[in-house]
Amino acid sequence: MKKLLTIVALALTLMPATSNAQEDVIGKSKIKLSSRLMTPEALWAMGRIGTYEVSPDGKQVVYQVGYYSVKANKGHQVLCIIDADGKNQRQLTTGSKNETDPTWLDKETIAFLCDGEIWTMKPDGTERHQVSKTDGKVEGFKFSPDRTKVILLQSIPFNEIIQKNPDDLPKATGRRVTDLMYRHWDHYVESIQHPFVCSVSGDCIATDMTDILKGEPYECPMEPFGGIEQLTWSPDSKTIAYTCRKKKGIDYATSTDSDIFLYNIGTRQTTNICKPGNLGYDVNPQYSPDGKYIAWLSMERDGYEADLNRLCIYTLADGTKRYVNWKSDVEDFVWSDSKDALLYFISVWDATENLYAVTSNLEVKQLSTYLLPQSGSGGQEKNTWADFGAIRLMNNGRQLLMERHSFTAPADLYVVTPNVKEPANTVVSQLTRENEHILNQLDKSEVQLRWVKTTDGKNMLTWFILPPNYEEGKKYPTLLFCEGGPQSAVSQFWSYRWNFQIMAAHGYVIVAPNRHGVPGFGQEWKEEVSGDWTGQCMDDYLSAIDFAVEKMPFVDKDRLGAVGASFGGFSVYWLAGHHNKRFKAFIAHDGAFNLESMYTDTEEVFFSNWEYDNAYWDKNGTERAKRTYENSPHKFVDKWDTPILCIHGEKDYRIVYNQGMGAYNAARLRGIPAELLIFPDENHWVLKPQNGILWQRTFFDFLGKWLK
């Protein structure tokens, strides 16, 4: 079943043979494949592009790449640079330490993080200088436009929820907890990040740090995924706009109400510019180039983390707020310096992350097109789709630097020359080819789409990914992919674990429906999952797989499996009790199994309050809550009749590992063929290279046992 690759010098080190100092350097792999099919080892040999920035003169791009060694079981973050025309690509990092977060101070100076300190260097990698001295405590930074000040992100002790242990018990490991939000995602909350302002003199950052949240028990940036993008400088370097949810304990755990604050450097006064009014998530402020406006991402309702993510424009002169009228979530945005566009943003529509422009009168124009057939047309296009990622301005807004990826290719950098007046003439040019040496050795899968009729009479965009070099007339084992979230788009993503290319390379057809609850088809479609986790969205999964069996000649109805993670794992657990003999195998990763337990297990209570409608002890208070708890997957184990693999990380504090263990134990006690893959050191994802390889091998071994 397995088509193993011969990996030559996987994650090849870059050090000279005589250098002991660089023995741990992990760099770009030189890999020769013995087969033209993707394997786990090939996935982990790929470089992963991270942060990127354009030089002030628009002539060069500095970017971060992560390389991984399965043998060493670790990664190495390096910095690279390339000319804006795609020439002269070279690696700047030569040592064994991680170098990250590159940014340009001027066209001749790059700042970056290394070993918890800020360093600078020339664009050719020479003249390296350490400019901060904090004993390795810097976790993020942003220089002011005039380069006289810098924001440093550092963690400070926080003992208001988990109490500090007595000094005379230094070896005590217990944690005395007195409120909620005592842990987040994969760690206990015993420290929080604060932003500090420091002065800059020449090539040296002074030690006169000012905590702009001094004495406040709140984090900035916000857990669990916030970074330096949640803070920004005004163009005149006199004000910092930052994101903060000024709540703690149970109030924090039950609310999404974050705000944008302005901190005046001179007076040290702070102003909330969201209140009155905004009650949901408000994040990621950016000043307009002229300093007259601030834009940010804004959700309207408190407690709803998947509310419509709007683009808010705030006028500093009079405090008015305007919202760009758009029908889907804004993912990332940037102000423009061009006369044709006020801002650019990325948003998903019809299962593709597209690029849009906002004109001066707040009209939205789509600049990227992918020839999608009209809903319900039944047509298809082949391999014409890709998702855009984060936006950076180039050449004063005449061009944009963006990341792009698809089901068949990982992220690379692209230069976009937008044409707002004639969007069809927008030009997209590839800049980097980070994994071309691997991709050129692989046969790609064919991607098709169909519009599937749902049980409520709507049309559902569904992706079909076929095995490389599939044969006409042959039927293949088929996997129904169940998306997480629950409000996450099934767009043209590239994953290093849930990778459709590697699933197809193992001889499977993948059916990936954009069921009710995912963004990109209007807010009404997205909201129909909340309070109805086991209703229409589950009917959609069954509609998709039934359509595949009836309409797609390459689908083998006798070899069907269902796989998914998070809400997708929950979906698998629910389908296991309701599939009516359709499937022959199930795989659930980090899925919720018992919703009553999940309500009090998870750390962000606002999620359960919104999605389940109420606590389980008040489930009879609303029909939605009653329906949610009465249809929890654990109540239908008596209907289970199909082999199942349960996977979970013990450091997953969002969906705690007892959920996966409970599902596995229940299956075994019922006599169902079942396996459990448990990771003591992983969270909601699987991040370590050897664990990632083990995950893939277990995944395909299990499927091969029951579907081949």
XYZ file of C-alpha atoms in Angstrom:
708
model
C 0.000 0.000 0.000
C 2.668 2.482 0.956
C 4.791 4.078 -1.722
C 7.779 5.169 0.299
C 10.206 7.755 -0.978
C 13.935 7.501 -0.718
C 14.960 10.716 0.990
C 18.466 11.873 0.194
C 19.862 14.290 2.763
C 16.450 15.187 4.161
C 16.686 18.601 5.841
C 20.347 18.799 4.794
C 22.566 20.743 7.142
C 24.501 23.686 5.827
C 27.577 23.631 8.054
C 31.115 23.049 6.853
C 32.556 19.741 7.981
C 35.061 21.413 10.284
C 32.596 23.672 12.077
C 31.348 22.481 15.448
C 29.433 25.718 16.007
C 26.991 24.963 13.178
C 26.356 21.270 13.743
C 22.675 21.871 14.483
C 21.957 24.018 11.422
C 18.975 22.708 9.483
C 18.556 24.103 5.992
C 16.918 23.550 2.653
C 16.827 19.856 1.835
C 18.210 18.265 -1.282
C 15.721 15.517 -1.919
C 15.568 12.946 -4.678
C 12.335 11.014 -4.842
C 12.139 7.360 -5.812
C 8.467 7.822 -6.707
C 6.423 10.665 -8.150
C 3.910 10.419 -5.311
C 3.833 12.539 -2.153
C 4.848 10.940 1.160
C 5.078 12.291 4.742
C 8.847 12.576 4.453
C 8.518 14.739 1.349
C 6.044 17.014 3.132
C 8.449 17.580 6.017
C 11.299 18.283 3.598
C 9.483 21.345 2.271
C 10.407 24.870 3.292
C 7.579 26.846 4.867
C 7.473 30.548 4.066
C 6.558 32.800 7.001
C 6.828 36.556 7.558
C 7.835 38.752 4.610
C 8.491 42.457 4.059
C 9.310 44.723 1.104
C 12.221 47.176 1.216
C 11.257 50.885 1.258
C 12.471 51.341 -2.320
C 10.511 48.270 -3.477
C 13.589 46.581 -4.907
C 14.066 43.691 -2.463
C 11.983 41.323 -0.349
C 13.194 39.757 2.894
C 11.299 36.710 4.123
C 11.377 33.932 6.687
C 11.474 30.221 5.887
C 11.171 27.274 8.250
C 13.087 24.072 7.523
C 12.647 20.845 9.472
C 14.702 17.769 10.224
C 12.833 14.580 11.020
C 16.044 12.985 12.324
C 16.774 15.885 14.700
C 13.036 16.301 15.429
C 13.210 20.081 15.252
C 13.043 23.044 12.924
C 15.221 25.972 11.972
C 13.874 29.416 11.021
C 16.061 31.298 8.550
C 15.933 34.602 6.681
C 16.214 34.897 2.909
C 16.245 37.818 0.493
C 15.299 38.125 -3.161
C 15.169 40.953 -5.678
C 11.672 42.130 -6.570
C 12.153 40.787 -10.099
C 12.774 37.269 -8.779
C 16.538 37.303 -9.220
C 19.400 36.900 -6.737
C 17.619 34.782 -4.167
C 19.951 33.908 -1.296
C 19.865 32.867 2.355
C 21.009 35.428 4.924
C 21.031 33.127 7.958
C 24.256 31.125 8.323
C 24.214 30.125 12.000
C 22.316 27.528 13.993
C 20.069 29.965 15.883
C 16.576 30.795 14.665
C 16.213 34.174 12.953
C 12.678 35.493 12.553
C 10.388 38.500 12.114
C 12.379 40.449 9.511
C 11.485 44.088 8.865
C 13.142 46.960 7.019
C 14.281 50.016 8.969
C 15.496 51.629 5.749
C 16.600 50.312 2.372
C 20.005 49.433 3.816
C 18.996 47.971 7.200
C 17.020 44.865 8.166
C 15.950 44.270 11.764
C 15.113 40.777 13.010
C 14.766 38.617 16.110
C 17.433 36.150 17.196
C 17.634 34.389 20.549
C 15.178 36.802 22.172
C 16.991 39.971 21.054
C 16.666 42.455 18.191
C 19.505 42.476 15.688
C 20.169 44.487 12.549
C 22.132 43.680 9.409
C 22.737 44.902 5.887
C 20.709 43.366 3.017
C 23.729 41.232 2.127
C 23.799 39.748 5.635
C 26.877 41.652 6.814
C 27.397 44.111 9.669
C 25.265 42.236 12.171
C 24.654 44.096 15.429
C 22.649 43.232 18.533
C 20.654 46.376 19.323
C 18.615 45.245 22.351
C 19.849 43.910 25.688
C 17.005 42.281 27.600
C 18.501 38.908 28.591
C 16.628 37.276 25.723
C 13.154 38.492 26.677
C 11.988 40.107 23.407
C 9.056 38.213 21.853
C 8.107 40.754 19.195
C 8.934 44.302 18.147
C 7.893 47.255 15.988
C 9.975 50.375 15.362
C 8.328 53.791 15.142
C 8.332 55.437 11.695
C 10.941 58.002 12.815
C 13.077 55.179 14.320
C 13.454 57.001 17.642
C 11.353 54.458 19.562
C 10.453 50.794 19.470
C 7.704 48.601 20.931
C 9.030 45.462 22.623
C 6.724 42.584 23.524
C 7.743 40.815 26.727
C 6.074 38.418 29.123
C 5.612 39.420 32.733
C 4.596 37.225 35.708
C 0.850 36.974 36.255
C -0.443 35.448 39.480
C -3.983 36.789 39.801
C -5.630 33.525 38.730
C -2.980 30.905 39.409
C -1.558 31.917 42.749
C 2.179 32.064 43.328
C 3.396 29.147 45.445
C 5.015 29.914 48.830
C 8.700 30.777 48.639
C 9.572 28.003 51.080
C 8.121 25.370 48.703
C 10.322 25.895 45.626
C 9.804 22.334 44.352
C 6.021 22.327 44.676
C 4.338 21.618 41.326
C 0.743 22.244 42.337
C -1.234 25.181 40.973
C -3.773 26.928 43.196
C -6.449 28.287 40.846
C -8.969 30.925 41.977
C -10.761 31.972 38.751
C -11.388 30.967 35.140
C -8.965 31.386 32.229
C -6.236 29.651 34.162
C -5.007 28.025 30.966
C -5.195 28.860 27.285
C -4.891 26.637 24.220
C -1.808 24.648 25.371
C -0.351 26.362 28.451
C -1.235 27.516 31.949
C -1.575 31.289 32.295
C 1.215 32.193 34.689
C 2.534 35.059 32.582
C 1.049 37.531 30.119
C 2.539 39.655 27.349
C 2.795 43.421 27.712
C 4.062 46.007 25.208
C 6.953 48.201 26.358
C 8.162 51.394 24.667
C 11.902 52.066 24.516
C 13.904 54.915 23.029
C 16.384 54.262 20.226
C 19.701 56.050 19.878
C 21.744 55.194 16.829
C 22.164 51.420 16.757
C 21.247 50.951 20.404
C 17.900 50.415 22.141
C 17.900 52.053 25.558
C 16.904 50.212 28.710
C 14.338 52.890 29.724
C 11.329 50.659 29.095
C 7.814 51.999 29.668
C 5.038 49.436 30.077
C 2.045 50.966 28.295
C -0.220 48.640 30.329
C 1.612 49.230 33.590
C -0.393 47.951 36.543
C -3.126 46.500 34.311
C -3.792 42.743 34.588
C -4.505 42.344 30.875
C -2.593 40.815 27.995
C -1.539 42.554 24.806
C -1.405 41.045 22.245
C -4.346 38.753 22.951
C -4.194 35.007 23.444
C -4.068 32.614 21.775
C -2.838 33.768 18.350
C -2.276 37.534 18.574
C 1.083 39.032 17.647
C 2.689 42.346 16.839
C 0.006 42.951 14.182
C -2.270 43.926 17.076
C -0.231 47.089 17.681
C 0.735 49.912 15.328
C 2.416 53.325 15.330
C 0.846 56.535 14.088
C 2.725 58.048 11.111
C 4.041 60.866 13.333
C 5.386 58.325 15.893
C 3.474 60.001 18.740
C 0.723 57.430 19.332
C 0.391 53.666 19.573
C -2.885 51.975 18.673
C -3.219 48.580 20.340
C -5.686 45.735 20.772
C -6.737 44.588 24.228
C -9.565 42.715 25.922
C -9.552 44.442 29.298
C -11.197 41.625 31.201
C -9.952 38.811 33.393
C -11.176 35.614 34.988
C -14.739 34.559 34.268
C -15.451 37.841 32.451
C -12.594 37.093 30.051
C -13.665 33.475 29.573
C -17.219 34.420 28.608
C -16.573 37.453 26.367
C -14.978 38.371 23.032
C -15.269 42.110 23.701
C -11.836 43.479 22.810
C -11.205 47.121 21.890
C -8.743 49.400 20.131
C -6.913 51.805 22.443
C -4.741 54.815 21.655
C -1.710 55.394 23.885
C -0.165 58.865 23.750
C 3.622 58.613 24.097
C 3.973 62.117 25.550
C 1.132 62.170 28.086
C 0.983 58.388 28.672
C -2.801 58.659 28.482
C -4.943 55.901 26.982
C -8.220 56.333 25.049
C -10.695 53.632 24.036
C -11.929 54.437 20.490
C -14.364 51.498 20.260
C -16.740 52.466 23.035
C -19.545 53.196 23.042
C -20.714 50.795 20.404
C -18.466 47.902 19.488
C -19.079 44.789 21.599
C -17.277 41.959 19.797
C -13.724 41.360 18.659
C -11.938 44.538 17.492
C -8.375 43.762 16.426
C -5.374 44.672 14.254
C -5.470 48.481 13.905
C -3.656 50.245 11.046
C -3.244 53.993 10.537
C -3.863 55.488 7.112
C -0.720 56.936 5.458
C -1.885 60.505 6.211
C -2.646 59.671 9.857
C -6.268 60.835 9.626
C -7.910 57.428 9.930
C -7.501 54.070 11.626
C -8.884 50.862 10.136
C -9.318 47.587 11.984
C -11.187 44.286 11.894
C -14.416 44.405 13.873
C -17.113 41.945 14.940
C -20.448 43.260 16.163
C -21.667 40.767 18.784
C -20.063 39.846 22.103
C -19.356 36.159 22.622
C -19.526 35.207 18.939
C -16.008 34.506 17.700
C -17.227 33.770 14.157
C -19.328 36.896 13.669
C -18.959 38.761 10.366
C -15.417 40.170 10.388
C -15.970 43.702 9.107
C -13.488 46.360 8.018
C -14.060 49.415 10.212
C -12.690 52.865 9.277
C -12.443 55.351 12.143
C -12.040 59.100 11.599
C -9.738 60.530 14.251
C -11.022 64.101 13.863
C -14.616 63.402 14.901
C -14.696 59.769 16.085
C -17.072 58.518 13.395
C -16.968 54.885 12.302
C -17.756 53.578 8.839
C -17.912 49.930 7.816
C -17.038 48.596 4.392
C -20.159 46.915 3.039
C -18.962 43.404 2.263
C -20.721 40.055 2.511
C -17.919 37.884 3.881
C -15.164 37.941 6.494
C -12.189 40.231 5.905
C -9.044 38.216 6.685
C -6.237 40.747 6.172
C -6.002 44.304 4.837
C -3.613 47.123 4.087
C -3.985 50.837 3.381
C -3.073 51.924 -0.130
C -1.028 54.886 -1.290
C -2.507 54.783 -4.796
C -5.250 57.123 -5.995
C -7.395 54.249 -7.304
C -7.753 52.313 -4.038
C -8.196 53.320 -0.414
C -7.473 49.838 0.952
C -6.878 46.291 -0.225
C -8.172 43.235 1.610
C -8.462 39.450 1.395
C -11.726 37.608 1.868
C -13.130 34.196 1.045
C -15.961 33.863 -1.451
C -17.075 30.688 -3.219
C -14.385 28.714 -1.369
C -11.443 30.833 -2.568
C -9.490 33.545 -0.723
C -9.599 36.469 -3.153
C -8.065 39.943 -3.350
C -10.339 42.988 -3.213
C -9.911 46.756 -3.450
C -11.894 49.408 -1.561
C -12.292 52.669 -3.465
C -12.534 56.132 -1.890
C -16.341 55.881 -1.790
C -16.052 52.461 -0.060
C -17.044 50.495 -3.149
C -15.587 46.961 -3.187
C -14.004 45.545 -6.354
C -12.761 41.969 -6.754
C -9.309 41.877 -8.340
C -8.646 38.129 -8.488
C -10.834 35.760 -10.475
C -10.860 32.005 -10.706
C -13.508 31.260 -13.315
C -15.909 29.610 -10.896
C -19.107 28.423 -12.591
C -22.320 29.965 -11.370
C -24.020 28.259 -8.436
C -26.070 25.306 -9.607
C -24.575 25.212 -13.098
C -22.949 21.845 -12.542
C -19.890 22.927 -14.487
C -16.250 22.564 -13.573
C -12.838 24.101 -14.120
C -9.575 22.248 -13.640
C -6.673 23.456 -11.508
C -7.553 27.149 -11.764
C -7.864 27.920 -8.079
C -5.556 29.286 -5.387
C -5.855 31.218 -2.114
C -4.138 34.542 -1.420
C -2.488 35.270 1.939
C -1.279 38.353 3.840
C -0.797 41.616 1.909
C 2.203 43.980 1.862
C 2.491 47.191 -0.150
C 5.140 47.560 -2.828
C 6.171 50.680 -4.726
C 3.762 53.004 -2.888
C 0.798 50.769 -3.560
C 1.364 50.338 -7.288
C 2.070 46.691 -6.497
C 1.347 44.237 -3.695
C 3.409 41.418 -2.248
C 1.262 38.438 -1.294
C 1.483 34.773 -0.423
C -0.476 32.243 -2.469
C -1.127 28.524 -2.045
C -3.519 25.817 -3.230
C -4.536 22.187 -2.726
C -1.593 21.168 -4.918
C 1.165 23.635 -3.944
C 2.430 25.175 -0.671
C 2.933 28.889 -0.112
C 5.108 31.004 -2.368
C 5.385 34.769 -2.697
C 3.742 36.599 -5.588
C 3.818 40.162 -6.851
C 0.379 41.519 -7.750
C -0.050 44.576 -9.952
C -3.650 45.589 -9.254
C -5.846 47.277 -11.820
C -8.775 48.696 -9.882
C -10.405 50.336 -12.905
C -10.148 47.172 -15.001
C -9.877 44.283 -12.497
C -9.577 41.670 -15.238
C -6.212 43.221 -16.143
C -4.744 42.673 -12.677
C -1.413 40.861 -13.113
C -0.120 38.152 -10.757
C 3.544 37.089 -11.036
C 5.300 34.396 -9.016
C 8.332 35.634 -7.091
C 9.679 32.687 -5.066
C 9.841 28.992 -5.908
C 10.734 27.632 -2.508
C 9.744 24.002 -3.106
C 9.991 23.782 -6.865
C 12.775 21.172 -6.575
C 10.322 18.858 -4.798
C 7.108 19.744 -6.613
C 8.707 19.140 -10.011
C 9.276 15.527 -8.981
C 5.638 14.965 -7.987
C 2.595 14.133 -10.058
C -0.184 16.555 -9.115
C -3.744 15.699 -8.318
C -6.604 16.947 -10.432
C -9.039 19.240 -8.603
C -12.674 19.442 -9.674
C -15.697 21.157 -8.191
C -19.382 20.396 -8.246
C -22.422 22.165 -6.836
C -24.319 19.635 -4.723
C -27.989 20.105 -3.875
C -28.570 20.096 -0.103
C -31.656 18.781 1.690
C -32.896 22.345 2.226
C -32.793 23.048 -1.519
C -29.560 25.071 -1.591
C -26.385 24.576 -3.629
C -23.180 23.505 -1.860
C -19.762 23.945 -3.460
C -17.879 20.675 -3.090
C -14.282 19.977 -4.049
C -13.182 16.652 -5.513
C -9.476 15.816 -5.464
C -8.448 12.829 -7.577
C -5.403 10.547 -7.263
C -2.472 11.582 -9.477
C -2.664 9.877 -12.882
C -6.040 8.388 -12.077
C -7.400 5.979 -14.660
C -10.713 6.549 -16.426
C -13.181 3.830 -15.536
C -11.410 2.840 -12.333
C -13.099 3.230 -8.969
C -11.130 4.479 -5.961
C -11.590 4.394 -2.195
C -12.975 7.770 -1.159
C -12.619 10.007 1.906
C -15.221 12.506 3.062
C -13.292 15.432 4.576
C -15.084 17.076 7.504
C -13.901 20.662 8.137
C -13.193 22.116 11.576
C -14.100 25.479 13.035
C -17.020 24.982 12.786
C -16.826 28.278 10.852
C -13.710 27.606 8.743
C -13.623 27.857 4.963
C -12.903 24.807 2.836
C -10.902 26.955 0.452
C -7.683 26.144 -1.415
C -5.654 25.526 1.731
C -2.326 23.736 1.933
C -1.768 21.794 5.146
C 1.287 19.883 6.310
C -0.958 17.344 8.003
C -4.460 17.453 6.507
C -2.921 17.513 3.063
C -5.166 16.547 0.163
C -2.199 15.970 -2.146
C -0.772 13.236 0.066
C -4.203 11.665 0.614
C -4.706 11.518 -3.152
C -1.159 10.151 -3.625
C -2.146 7.209 -1.425
C -4.864 6.366 -3.920
C -7.882 8.114 -2.402
C -10.477 10.443 -3.861
C -11.232 13.280 -1.435
C -14.688 14.830 -1.181
C -14.491 18.216 0.597
C -17.873 19.953 0.923
C -18.404 23.587 1.960
C -21.256 22.617 4.259
C -23.577 25.000 6.065
C -21.527 26.880 8.660
C -18.453 27.764 6.598
C -17.735 31.357 5.469
C -17.669 32.476 1.871
C -21.333 31.984 1.030
C -22.950 34.749 3.057
C -23.494 35.268 6.767
C -26.817 33.422 6.819
C -25.168 30.266 5.477
C -22.345 30.567 8.015
C -24.624 31.097 11.021
C -26.812 28.078 10.354
C -24.347 25.811 12.167
C -24.499 27.571 15.559
C -26.933 25.810 17.861
C -27.440 23.132 15.217
C -24.227 21.129 15.097
C -26.060 17.904 14.263
C -28.686 19.259 11.886
C -28.302 20.710 8.415
C -24.494 20.607 8.345
C -24.526 16.838 8.972
C -27.185 16.383 6.301
C -24.801 18.280 4.002
C -22.024 15.769 4.624
C -24.342 12.904 3.744
C -25.593 14.778 0.674
C -22.018 15.270 -0.498
C -20.996 11.634 -0.130
C -24.269 10.403 -1.647
C -23.738 12.745 -4.616
C -20.204 11.400 -4.981
C -21.448 7.815 -5.055
C -24.272 8.530 -7.504
C -22.664 11.048 -9.860
C -18.898 10.572 -9.791
C -17.824 7.441 -11.688
C -14.452 7.189 -9.924
C -15.965 6.789 -6.402
C -16.178 3.268 -4.958
C -19.327 3.148 -2.815
C -18.042 0.088 -0.969
C -14.828 1.809 0.212
C -15.854 5.064 1.867
C -14.218 6.707 4.872
C -14.842 9.924 6.819
C -12.038 11.953 8.410
C -11.744 15.281 10.205
C -10.287 17.334 13.065
C -11.755 19.578 15.770
C -15.356 20.224 14.687
C -14.493 17.804 11.890
C -13.591 15.247 14.557
C -16.907 15.921 16.276
C -18.580 15.413 12.890
C -16.893 12.026 12.505
C -18.029 10.951 15.977
C -21.589 11.987 15.145
C -21.558 10.337 11.710
C -20.337 7.120 13.346
C -23.785 6.788 14.959
C -25.854 8.033 12.008
C -24.253 6.965 8.714
C -26.545 4.021 7.932
C -23.738 1.706 6.780
C -22.271 4.202 4.282
C -18.731 4.236 5.675
C -16.159 1.522 6.303
C -13.692 3.594 8.377
C -13.601 6.752 10.535
C -10.728 8.946 11.745
C -11.336 11.725 14.299
C -8.569 14.081 15.440
C -9.057 16.279 18.540
C -12.820 16.080 18.197
C -15.522 16.797 20.771
C -17.266 13.566 21.784
C -19.299 14.443 24.880
C -20.702 17.991 24.649
C -21.786 18.102 28.286
C -18.209 17.409 29.338
C -16.866 19.694 26.598
C -18.853 22.658 27.955
C -16.913 22.739 31.208
C -13.646 21.285 29.848
C -12.855 24.014 27.320
C -11.146 27.215 28.398
C -13.012 29.785 26.269
C -16.530 29.494 27.650
C -17.897 32.084 25.213
C -17.464 29.529 22.427
C -19.662 26.919 24.103
C -22.194 29.526 25.217
C -22.692 30.678 21.644
C -22.425 27.383 19.795
C -24.486 25.308 22.262
C -26.771 28.211 23.251
C -26.517 27.472 26.971
C -24.888 25.409 29.695
C -25.962 21.783 29.844
C -27.568 22.296 33.269
C -29.868 24.844 31.623
C -30.322 22.877 28.405
C -34.109 22.947 28.668
C -34.052 26.743 28.594
C -33.887 26.904 24.794
C -34.705 24.536 21.961
C -31.232 24.961 20.466
C -29.475 24.008 23.702
C -31.770 21.052 24.234
C -31.168 19.836 20.675
C -27.397 20.264 21.056
C -26.996 18.192 24.198
C -29.554 15.548 23.259
C -27.635 14.925 20.027
C -24.148 14.721 21.539
C -22.201 11.930 19.770
C -21.590 10.011 22.994
C -25.318 9.291 23.265
C -25.288 7.276 20.037
C -22.374 4.916 20.677
C -24.883 2.066 20.739
C -25.295 2.672 16.992
C -21.555 2.515 16.245
C -20.624 -0.348 13.908
C -17.520 0.840 12.023
C -13.751 0.807 12.747
C -12.516 4.128 14.133
C -9.157 5.769 14.845
C -9.172 8.449 17.573
C -6.258 10.906 17.738
C -5.658 13.507 20.442
C -2.982 15.708 22.000
C -2.736 15.817 25.787
C -1.787 19.516 25.692
C -4.952 20.408 23.817
C -6.823 22.610 26.284
C -9.430 23.708 23.731
C -10.836 20.203 23.258
C -9.378 18.235 26.149
C -7.885 14.801 25.470
C -10.466 13.002 27.607
C -12.806 13.520 24.640
C -10.671 11.348 22.361
C -9.958 8.788 25.048
C -13.643 8.589 25.897
C -14.566 7.901 22.282
C -11.847 5.262 21.916
C -12.737 3.541 25.190
C -16.412 3.507 24.263
C -15.658 1.941 20.885
C -13.465 -0.767 22.402
C -16.001 -1.537 25.136
C -18.606 -1.954 22.421
C -16.375 -4.337 20.494
C -15.746 -1.902 17.633
C -12.294 -2.240 16.006
C -10.598 0.933 17.225
C -7.198 2.519 17.685
C -6.002 5.471 19.761
C -3.045 7.702 18.840
C -2.286 9.932 21.817
C 0.438 12.607 21.930
C 1.524 13.683 25.447
C 3.471 16.673 24.070
C 1.162 18.030 21.324
C -1.705 20.509 21.438
C -4.634 20.949 19.016
C -2.117 20.361 16.230
C 0.865 18.066 15.731
C 3.938 20.279 15.487
C 6.982 18.068 16.026
C 8.463 16.418 12.897
C 8.623 12.829 14.145
C 5.140 13.092 15.650
C 3.967 14.439 12.294
C 5.447 11.445 10.465
C 3.892 9.077 13.004
C 0.533 10.815 12.522
C 0.659 10.342 8.737
C 1.814 6.735 8.888
C -0.877 5.826 11.432
C -3.509 7.662 9.373
C -2.727 5.772 6.163
C -2.059 2.436 7.854
C -5.515 2.556 9.412
C -7.247 3.571 6.186
C -5.339 0.955 4.233
C -6.453 -1.740 6.636
C -10.147 -0.995 6.169
C -10.489 0.603 2.719
C -7.971 -1.318 0.592
